[in-house]
Amino acid sequence: MRTSAALRALFAATALTAAALAGQASAGQLLTNGGFESPDIGTGNYTYPGLSYGTIAPIGANQGGWTFAGSALVNGTGSNAWYGGAAPAGMVGAQFAALQATSSLSQAFTATAGALHLSWLDAGRPWGMGDQSYQVLLNGAAVSGAFGTASNDPFSLNTLNLTGLTAGASYNLAFQGLATTDDTAFIDEVQLSDVLPPPPPKAPSITVLGDDATLGANQFMIEDFDHPIAAGFSFAQDGGAYVRPGALGLDSGVSAPPPGDLTNYETVLTGGHAVLTSVKALQSISFYLGSPDTYNKVRFSGAGGFAWTLAGADILGGLVTANGDQGVGRRVSFDFGDFNVNKVEFSSAGNSFEFDSIAGQLRGGVPEPATWTMLILGFGAVGTLVRRRRTVSTFA
Ligand SMILES: [Ca+2]
Ligand SMILES: [Ca+2]
Ligand SMILES: [Ca+2]
């Protein structure tokens, strides 16, 4: 079953993260502190262990099981020296390591079998400074070809099988940067085990559905700006965003109703923001987008530091040009794969980001409260209705 597979994957990911946060190897894991969460260097900081650079006092080259050589570093959440406003999508925990230029990260381990499975995440530094390549070394000798990152790459999974080892023998594992330029790869969640790693979480995906009325699979209406918002959700906007009746038609240079939409819809103006939040985790979201512009931006975020930011034509999966055409309207659905989302932020760097009728699906496919009520009324069991209403009120 898809749902239980997703839950298993999430559970596995949670277990790995918990072990990484504790700064210790979990059962079967041969490396310590594979998530680089130890030592905690604090929000907004970075440090080159062993060098006198960074935003905290020097801490020495040997940290949490790893040896940092050259300009290898640890980056804490919110450190704008390394990724600006938002961490790369897929970041796990609050910290990661980074290979700048020809630096290296290494750790000794004792093999428990002749063949071991190595897995890790990598991402590219933004600003055109993430085009790094690096190799995996064992006792100083390359055991892989070059792995590479590109600027702005989100975190993605890499795997490598280490073979020909001797159980009980000690080895030194290293990640060696190769770039002779100032380029940096981010490294996180390094796992080494004689057990195959769990499958990577299913990645998010985008589906362009078409007209306003056709919701995504298993989605229910959350906010259409005409009726009360669904229970368990809230929608907030600042002074740069407002709800406008589509029946008013075009407000030239300011707002264009999504095609065919005579009802209330949302307009986010230059510099404006609107935010949808959910008490429960969402598996998918869709909304009806009109007159797509290059400067429209949407950011989905949730548990485990998951964040997914899309701008311009990327919001439409690249299938529809974002050129401000007021005749273009599409319902677009965003499936978060095995990730959970409970916050959706809409912003725009120009007039305007116009959308309507946000629908969604809760993780696990739990029906919306209204559906529960209808189902229960269908059975005609008043006692059940009362009990269910109490259940609903817990997250209203
Ligand atoms: Ca980490
Ligand atoms: Ca509406
Ligand atoms: Ca627009």
Tab-separated table of N, CA and C and ligand atoms in Angstrom, residues 254-256 268 289-296 323-326 348 350-355, ligand 3:
chain	number	residue	atom	x	y	z
A	254	VAL	N	-2.791	46.361	-12.076
A	254	VAL	CA	-2.845	45.987	-10.659
A	254	VAL	C	-3.261	44.533	-10.488
A	255	SER	N	-4.432	44.182	-11.036
A	255	SER	CA	-4.938	42.835	-10.800
A	255	SER	C	-5.814	42.376	-11.961
A	256	ALA	N	-5.590	41.126	-12.379
A	256	ALA	CA	-6.415	40.522	-13.419
A	256	ALA	C	-7.056	39.262	-12.858
A	268	VAL	N	-1.768	39.179	-4.765
A	268	VAL	CA	-0.568	39.566	-4.021
A	268	VAL	C	0.200	40.551	-4.885
A	289	LEU	N	-4.270	29.393	-10.774
A	289	LEU	CA	-3.372	30.520	-11.001
A	289	LEU	C	-3.728	31.209	-12.311
A	290	GLY	N	-3.865	32.556	-12.268
A	290	GLY	CA	-4.115	33.314	-13.486
A	290	GLY	C	-2.980	34.263	-13.805
A	291	SER	N	-2.877	34.666	-15.040
A	291	SER	CA	-1.855	35.600	-15.540
A	291	SER	C	-0.492	35.363	-14.883
A	292	PRO	N	0.092	34.173	-15.076
A	292	PRO	CA	1.370	33.855	-14.413
A	292	PRO	C	2.467	34.836	-14.816
A	293	ASP	N	3.248	35.257	-13.821
A	293	ASP	CA	4.343	36.204	-14.068
A	293	ASP	C	5.655	35.619	-13.587
A	294	THR	N	6.761	36.067	-14.208
A	294	THR	CA	8.091	35.574	-13.824
A	294	THR	C	8.409	35.884	-12.365
A	295	TYR	N	7.782	36.949	-11.814
A	295	TYR	CA	8.131	37.386	-10.457
A	295	TYR	C	7.186	36.833	-9.394
A	296	ASN	N	6.290	35.929	-9.750
A	296	ASN	CA	5.457	35.247	-8.749
A	296	ASN	C	6.303	34.185	-8.053
A	323	ASN	N	4.411	34.866	-18.619
A	323	ASN	CA	4.622	36.124	-19.339
A	323	ASN	C	3.542	37.157	-19.058
A	324	GLY	N	2.773	36.932	-17.976
A	324	GLY	CA	1.744	37.902	-17.621
A	324	GLY	C	0.511	37.851	-18.500
A	325	ASP	N	0.376	36.817	-19.324
A	325	ASP	CA	-0.782	36.691	-20.223
A	325	ASP	C	-2.055	36.513	-19.392
A	326	GLN	N	-2.948	37.518	-19.461
A	326	GLN	CA	-4.159	37.472	-18.631
A	326	GLN	C	-5.176	36.463	-19.137
A	348	SER	N	5.260	38.170	-4.329
A	348	SER	CA	5.443	38.633	-5.695
A	348	SER	C	6.328	39.871	-5.709
A	350	GLY	N	6.296	41.871	-8.281
A	350	GLY	CA	5.660	42.790	-9.220
A	350	GLY	C	4.161	42.546	-9.195
A	351	ASN	N	3.393	43.441	-9.793
A	351	ASN	CA	1.937	43.242	-9.882
A	351	ASN	C	1.616	42.306	-11.055
A	352	SER	N	1.015	41.206	-10.699
A	352	SER	CA	0.615	40.695	-9.380
A	352	SER	C	0.583	39.172	-9.433
A	353	PHE	N	0.394	38.558	-8.265
A	353	PHE	CA	0.257	37.092	-8.190
A	353	PHE	C	-1.218	36.843	-7.867
A	354	GLU	N	-1.988	36.424	-8.883
A	354	GLU	CA	-3.420	36.226	-8.711
A	354	GLU	C	-3.747	34.733	-8.704
A	355	PHE	N	-4.507	34.317	-7.678
A	355	PHE	CA	-4.875	32.897	-7.595
A	355	PHE	C	-6.166	32.759	-6.804
B	3	CA	CA	-0.235	37.990	-12.650
